[in-house]
Amino acid sequence: MALTLEQVKAKSATRLTGLHPAVKAATEALIVRSYACGVPILITQGLRTIAEQNALYAQGRTRPGAIVTNARGGESYHNYGLAVDFALLLPNGSSVSWDMTRDGDQDGTPDWREVVQQAKAIGFEWGGDWTSFKDYPHLQMSFGLKLSDLRAGKKPADAAVKTVYERIKPKEENKVSTEVKVSVLVNGKKVADGVLDAGTTYTPARAVAEALGASVVYDAATKTVKITSRK
Ligand SMILES: [Zn+2]
């Protein structure tokens, strides 16, 4: 059975703790948008403390393993809650894939590329675009701040943060309409089509009034509809 959006979101929830609120909101939007493209993702890393970063830097240098980062503690946007790493969440809901050629939704575009496209549209920078050390799972928002700015304690400017929220705001055309088309009957006879929206029915006044034996006059000067019933 396919994973539901709620299941996909829940799997990444704990990884979003400690992120900058705008980055957290943007990451949640990325999970939703990727899912809508047919690509469930898992956030594998969010905030990383300075100590965790130093331990990661040691890997492949003073400790066993392959080198996975060139950043020491304080030298990664992860250390300031401004970066996340993602992987493709496989249909079983428990394994992930870093296969950049995988096309799980079989739409002819690799899933990885679909996620990166969505991420960039939201305003993330992608580690795969870096020239020195490519970090394909990595997405970050710098808000125009250099790492030296962040080390000095600078915070993202309100205007830059607002831009992110603007980008992830649901689009008007994506709003689910609550309108329902209805038939309007007077004494059992259909007189018009109407629309039911949030508990109110909208229908042509003339059709209903005349079916009830009333007369209808529209006064353009006062923009008034006058319905008069027979006495
Ligand atoms: Zn990363």
mmCIF file of C-alpha atoms and ligand atoms in Angstrom:
data_model
loop_
_atom_site.group_PDB
_atom_site.id
_atom_site.type_symbol
_atom_site.label_atom_id
_atom_site.label_comp_id
_atom_site.label_asym_id
_atom_site.label_seq_id
_atom_site.Cartn_x
_atom_site.Cartn_y
_atom_site.Cartn_z
ATOM 1 C CA MET A 1 0.000 0.000 0.000
ATOM 2 C CA ALA A 2 1.278 3.458 -0.810
ATOM 3 C CA LEU A 3 2.467 5.662 2.019
ATOM 4 C CA THR A 4 0.108 8.431 3.039
ATOM 5 C CA LEU A 5 1.366 12.010 3.308
ATOM 6 C CA GLU A 6 0.759 11.896 7.067
ATOM 7 C CA GLN A 7 2.962 8.812 7.388
ATOM 8 C CA VAL A 8 5.696 10.430 5.313
ATOM 9 C CA LYS A 9 5.567 13.661 7.351
ATOM 10 C CA ALA A 10 5.636 11.799 10.669
ATOM 11 C CA LYS A 11 8.856 9.975 9.769
ATOM 12 C CA SER A 12 10.785 13.245 9.454
ATOM 13 C CA ALA A 13 9.145 15.131 12.328
ATOM 14 C CA THR A 14 11.850 14.591 14.971
ATOM 15 C CA ARG A 15 14.604 15.636 12.528
ATOM 16 C CA LEU A 16 13.027 19.069 12.203
ATOM 17 C CA THR A 17 13.479 19.920 15.873
ATOM 18 C CA GLY A 18 15.814 22.843 16.462
ATOM 19 C CA LEU A 19 15.698 24.140 12.901
ATOM 20 C CA HIS A 20 15.160 27.854 12.288
ATOM 21 C CA PRO A 21 11.327 28.225 12.100
ATOM 22 C CA ALA A 22 11.376 29.349 8.455
ATOM 23 C CA VAL A 23 13.681 26.477 7.455
ATOM 24 C CA LYS A 24 11.436 24.071 9.346
ATOM 25 C CA ALA A 25 8.355 25.403 7.531
ATOM 26 C CA ALA A 26 10.201 25.277 4.203
ATOM 27 C CA THR A 27 11.284 21.681 4.844
ATOM 28 C CA GLU A 28 7.713 20.698 5.695
ATOM 29 C CA ALA A 29 6.588 22.343 2.447
ATOM 30 C CA LEU A 30 9.279 20.415 0.578
ATOM 31 C CA ILE A 31 8.036 17.116 2.015
ATOM 32 C CA VAL A 32 4.475 17.961 0.907
ATOM 33 C CA ARG A 33 5.471 19.177 -2.561
ATOM 34 C CA SER A 34 7.771 16.223 -3.228
ATOM 35 C CA TYR A 35 4.992 13.867 -2.164
ATOM 36 C CA ALA A 36 2.634 15.659 -4.558
ATOM 37 C CA CYS A 37 5.177 14.924 -7.332
ATOM 38 C CA GLY A 38 5.048 11.245 -6.403
ATOM 39 C CA VAL A 39 8.317 11.291 -4.429
ATOM 40 C CA PRO A 40 8.183 10.580 -0.669
ATOM 41 C CA ILE A 41 11.324 11.829 1.084
ATOM 42 C CA LEU A 42 12.895 11.430 4.499
ATOM 43 C CA ILE A 43 14.821 14.174 6.267
ATOM 44 C CA THR A 44 17.862 12.341 7.620
ATOM 45 C CA GLN A 45 19.558 15.295 9.297
ATOM 46 C CA GLY A 46 18.616 18.744 10.507
ATOM 47 C CA LEU A 47 20.284 20.658 13.310
ATOM 48 C CA ARG A 48 23.742 19.290 14.089
ATOM 49 C CA THR A 49 25.510 20.499 17.224
ATOM 50 C CA ILE A 50 29.104 21.750 17.077
ATOM 51 C CA ALA A 51 30.270 18.589 18.916
ATOM 52 C CA GLU A 52 28.421 16.365 16.443
ATOM 53 C CA GLN A 53 29.974 18.310 13.573
ATOM 54 C CA ASN A 54 33.476 17.859 15.011
ATOM 55 C CA ALA A 55 32.863 14.114 15.363
ATOM 56 C CA LEU A 56 31.718 13.978 11.745
ATOM 57 C CA TYR A 57 34.796 15.917 10.611
ATOM 58 C CA ALA A 58 37.036 13.400 12.420
ATOM 59 C CA GLN A 59 35.536 10.566 10.370
ATOM 60 C CA GLY A 60 38.055 9.611 7.659
ATOM 61 C CA ARG A 61 40.754 11.765 9.262
ATOM 62 C CA THR A 62 41.504 10.825 12.872
ATOM 63 C CA ARG A 63 38.773 8.174 12.973
ATOM 64 C CA PRO A 64 37.870 5.296 10.648
ATOM 65 C CA GLY A 65 35.444 5.721 7.791
ATOM 66 C CA ALA A 66 35.139 7.785 4.639
ATOM 67 C CA ILE A 67 35.363 11.568 4.639
ATOM 68 C CA VAL A 68 31.829 12.945 4.485
ATOM 69 C CA THR A 69 32.369 16.616 5.262
ATOM 70 C CA ASN A 70 34.921 19.368 4.952
ATOM 71 C CA ALA A 71 33.281 21.383 7.712
ATOM 72 C CA ARG A 72 34.493 21.507 11.293
ATOM 73 C CA GLY A 73 32.188 22.466 14.171
ATOM 74 C CA GLY A 74 30.651 25.886 13.434
ATOM 75 C CA GLU A 75 31.523 25.641 9.734
ATOM 76 C CA SER A 76 28.281 24.083 8.544
ATOM 77 C CA TYR A 77 24.843 25.641 8.129
ATOM 78 C CA HIS A 78 23.558 22.560 9.958
ATOM 79 C CA ASN A 79 25.151 23.954 13.140
ATOM 80 C CA TYR A 80 22.780 26.946 12.990
ATOM 81 C CA GLY A 81 19.588 25.062 12.108
ATOM 82 C CA LEU A 82 19.690 26.342 8.524
ATOM 83 C CA ALA A 83 20.299 23.076 6.651
ATOM 84 C CA VAL A 84 18.740 19.659 6.158
ATOM 85 C CA ASP A 85 19.791 16.460 4.385
ATOM 86 C CA PHE A 86 17.271 14.303 2.582
ATOM 87 C CA ALA A 87 17.003 10.834 1.107
ATOM 88 C CA LEU A 88 14.331 9.078 -0.935
ATOM 89 C CA LEU A 89 11.892 7.164 1.241
ATOM 90 C CA LEU A 90 11.155 3.769 -0.286
ATOM 91 C CA PRO A 91 7.587 2.395 -0.534
ATOM 92 C CA ASN A 92 8.113 0.045 2.452
ATOM 93 C CA GLY A 93 8.321 3.213 4.579
ATOM 94 C CA SER A 94 11.427 2.126 6.477
ATOM 95 C CA SER A 95 14.335 2.081 4.006
ATOM 96 C CA VAL A 96 15.849 5.020 2.188
ATOM 97 C CA SER A 97 17.762 5.395 -1.061
ATOM 98 C CA TRP A 98 20.521 7.776 -2.153
ATOM 99 C CA ASP A 99 20.259 6.537 -5.737
ATOM 100 C CA MET A 100 20.156 9.698 -7.809
ATOM 101 C CA THR A 101 18.979 7.843 -10.915
ATOM 102 C CA ARG A 102 16.012 6.143 -9.239
ATOM 103 C CA ASP A 103 12.660 6.928 -10.864
ATOM 104 C CA GLY A 104 10.223 5.416 -8.395
ATOM 105 C CA ASP A 105 7.180 7.236 -9.761
ATOM 106 C CA GLN A 106 8.234 6.329 -13.319
ATOM 107 C CA ASP A 107 7.575 9.761 -14.768
ATOM 108 C CA GLY A 108 10.852 9.842 -16.724
ATOM 109 C CA THR A 109 12.537 12.288 -14.324
ATOM 110 C CA PRO A 110 14.824 10.939 -11.583
ATOM 111 C CA ASP A 111 13.139 11.375 -8.183
ATOM 112 C CA TRP A 112 16.245 13.078 -6.788
ATOM 113 C CA ARG A 113 16.064 15.779 -9.455
ATOM 114 C CA GLU A 114 12.355 16.338 -8.780
ATOM 115 C CA VAL A 115 13.085 16.962 -5.095
ATOM 116 C CA VAL A 116 15.964 19.334 -5.877
ATOM 117 C CA GLN A 117 13.744 21.288 -8.300
ATOM 118 C CA GLN A 118 11.084 21.709 -5.620
ATOM 119 C CA ALA A 119 13.705 22.648 -3.026
ATOM 120 C CA LYS A 120 15.220 25.347 -5.231
ATOM 121 C CA ALA A 121 11.762 26.770 -5.988
ATOM 122 C CA ILE A 122 11.262 27.166 -2.240
ATOM 123 C CA GLY A 123 14.630 28.919 -1.926
ATOM 124 C CA PHE A 124 17.028 26.206 -0.768
ATOM 125 C CA GLU A 125 20.593 26.112 -2.039
ATOM 126 C CA TRP A 126 21.639 22.605 -3.086
ATOM 127 C CA GLY A 127 24.929 20.992 -2.051
ATOM 128 C CA GLY A 128 25.046 19.273 -5.447
ATOM 129 C CA ASP A 129 25.744 22.661 -7.035
ATOM 130 C CA TRP A 130 28.902 23.167 -5.001
ATOM 131 C CA THR A 131 32.107 22.994 -7.000
ATOM 132 C CA SER A 132 34.646 21.970 -4.358
ATOM 133 C CA PHE A 133 32.820 19.257 -2.400
ATOM 134 C CA LYS A 134 29.536 18.037 -3.791
ATOM 135 C CA ASP A 135 27.021 17.142 -1.087
ATOM 136 C CA TYR A 136 24.005 15.774 -2.954
ATOM 137 C CA PRO A 137 21.607 15.195 -0.016
ATOM 138 C CA HIS A 138 22.286 18.675 1.417
ATOM 139 C CA LEU A 139 19.895 21.659 1.266
ATOM 140 C CA GLN A 140 20.475 24.932 3.072
ATOM 141 C CA MET A 141 19.136 28.450 3.473
ATOM 142 C CA SER A 142 21.813 31.027 4.157
ATOM 143 C CA PHE A 143 19.511 34.092 4.124
ATOM 144 C CA GLY A 144 22.515 35.906 2.662
ATOM 145 C CA LEU A 145 24.610 35.205 5.746
ATOM 146 C CA LYS A 146 28.124 33.816 5.535
ATOM 147 C CA LEU A 147 29.305 31.262 8.096
ATOM 148 C CA SER A 148 31.519 33.981 9.578
ATOM 149 C CA ASP A 149 28.343 36.076 10.108
ATOM 150 C CA LEU A 150 26.640 33.156 11.843
ATOM 151 C CA ARG A 151 29.695 32.461 14.015
ATOM 152 C CA ALA A 152 29.573 36.134 15.020
ATOM 153 C CA GLY A 153 25.987 35.584 16.178
ATOM 154 C CA LYS A 154 24.135 37.255 13.288
ATOM 155 C CA LYS A 155 20.584 36.057 12.672
ATOM 156 C CA PRO A 156 18.609 35.958 9.394
ATOM 157 C CA ALA A 157 16.971 39.320 8.614
ATOM 158 C CA ASP A 158 13.181 39.568 8.927
ATOM 159 C CA ALA A 159 12.792 40.473 5.238
ATOM 160 C CA ALA A 160 14.739 37.389 4.111
ATOM 161 C CA VAL A 161 12.697 35.177 6.420
ATOM 162 C CA LYS A 162 9.443 36.698 5.121
ATOM 163 C CA THR A 163 10.448 35.868 1.543
ATOM 164 C CA VAL A 164 10.650 32.185 2.462
ATOM 165 C CA TYR A 165 7.186 32.233 4.027
ATOM 166 C CA GLU A 166 5.826 33.976 0.905
ATOM 167 C CA ARG A 167 7.261 31.228 -1.295
ATOM 168 C CA ILE A 168 5.683 28.406 0.684
ATOM 169 C CA LYS A 169 2.277 30.039 1.085
ATOM 170 C CA PRO A 170 -0.360 27.806 -0.552
ATOM 171 C CA LYS A 171 -1.273 29.118 -3.989
ATOM 172 C CA GLU A 172 -4.789 30.492 -4.485
ATOM 173 C CA GLU A 173 -5.568 28.037 -7.298
ATOM 174 C CA ASN A 174 -4.601 25.116 -5.077
ATOM 175 C CA LYS A 175 -7.288 25.926 -2.557
ATOM 176 C CA VAL A 176 -9.941 23.265 -2.317
ATOM 177 C CA SER A 177 -13.312 24.698 -3.240
ATOM 178 C CA THR A 178 -16.114 24.030 -0.782
ATOM 179 C CA GLU A 179 -18.781 24.793 -3.416
ATOM 180 C CA VAL A 180 -21.274 22.113 -4.377
ATOM 181 C CA LYS A 181 -23.621 22.355 -7.354
ATOM 182 C CA VAL A 182 -27.238 21.849 -6.372
ATOM 183 C CA SER A 183 -30.644 21.731 -8.082
ATOM 184 C CA VAL A 184 -33.258 24.170 -6.761
ATOM 185 C CA LEU A 185 -36.833 22.861 -6.736
ATOM 186 C CA VAL A 186 -39.981 24.863 -5.988
ATOM 187 C CA ASN A 187 -42.958 22.683 -5.058
ATOM 188 C CA GLY A 188 -41.190 19.683 -6.541
ATOM 189 C CA LYS A 189 -40.312 21.302 -9.860
ATOM 190 C CA LYS A 190 -36.754 22.199 -10.803
ATOM 191 C CA VAL A 191 -36.499 25.919 -11.494
ATOM 192 C CA ALA A 192 -32.782 26.596 -11.439
ATOM 193 C CA ASP A 193 -29.268 25.370 -10.719
ATOM 194 C CA GLY A 194 -27.643 26.721 -7.596
ATOM 195 C CA VAL A 195 -24.410 26.568 -5.663
ATOM 196 C CA LEU A 196 -24.122 25.549 -2.032
ATOM 197 C CA ASP A 197 -21.107 27.132 -0.347
ATOM 198 C CA ALA A 198 -20.413 26.915 3.371
ATOM 199 C CA GLY A 199 -24.065 26.453 4.289
ATOM 200 C CA THR A 200 -25.549 29.129 2.012
ATOM 201 C CA THR A 201 -27.297 28.337 -1.280
ATOM 202 C CA TYR A 202 -26.815 30.797 -4.154
ATOM 203 C CA THR A 203 -29.446 30.615 -6.894
ATOM 204 C CA PRO A 204 -31.023 33.049 -9.394
ATOM 205 C CA ALA A 205 -33.577 35.106 -7.409
ATOM 206 C CA ARG A 206 -35.879 35.572 -10.403
ATOM 207 C CA ALA A 207 -36.335 31.865 -11.124
ATOM 208 C CA VAL A 208 -37.235 31.082 -7.535
ATOM 209 C CA ALA A 209 -39.412 34.167 -6.928
ATOM 210 C CA GLU A 210 -41.405 33.764 -10.139
ATOM 211 C CA ALA A 211 -41.955 30.082 -9.429
ATOM 212 C CA LEU A 212 -43.481 31.199 -6.120
ATOM 213 C CA GLY A 213 -45.742 33.655 -7.952
ATOM 214 C CA ALA A 214 -43.825 36.782 -6.979
ATOM 215 C CA SER A 215 -42.546 39.502 -9.295
ATOM 216 C CA VAL A 216 -38.930 40.551 -9.499
ATOM 217 C CA VAL A 217 -37.623 44.002 -10.402
ATOM 218 C CA TYR A 218 -34.016 45.051 -10.520
ATOM 219 C CA ASP A 219 -33.255 48.693 -9.761
ATOM 220 C CA ALA A 220 -29.874 49.396 -11.343
ATOM 221 C CA ALA A 221 -29.578 52.864 -9.761
ATOM 222 C CA THR A 222 -29.648 51.510 -6.231
ATOM 223 C CA LYS A 223 -28.422 48.023 -7.145
ATOM 224 C CA THR A 224 -31.430 46.493 -5.489
ATOM 225 C CA VAL A 225 -33.406 43.380 -6.274
ATOM 226 C CA LYS A 226 -37.062 43.912 -5.333
ATOM 227 C CA ILE A 227 -39.185 40.813 -4.844
ATOM 228 C CA THR A 228 -42.898 41.442 -4.416
ATOM 229 C CA SER A 229 -45.296 38.678 -3.514
ATOM 230 C CA ARG A 230 -48.959 38.744 -4.558
ATOM 231 C CA LYS A 231 -51.263 39.824 -1.748
HETATM 232 ZN ZN ZN B 1 23.938 18.547 4.983
#
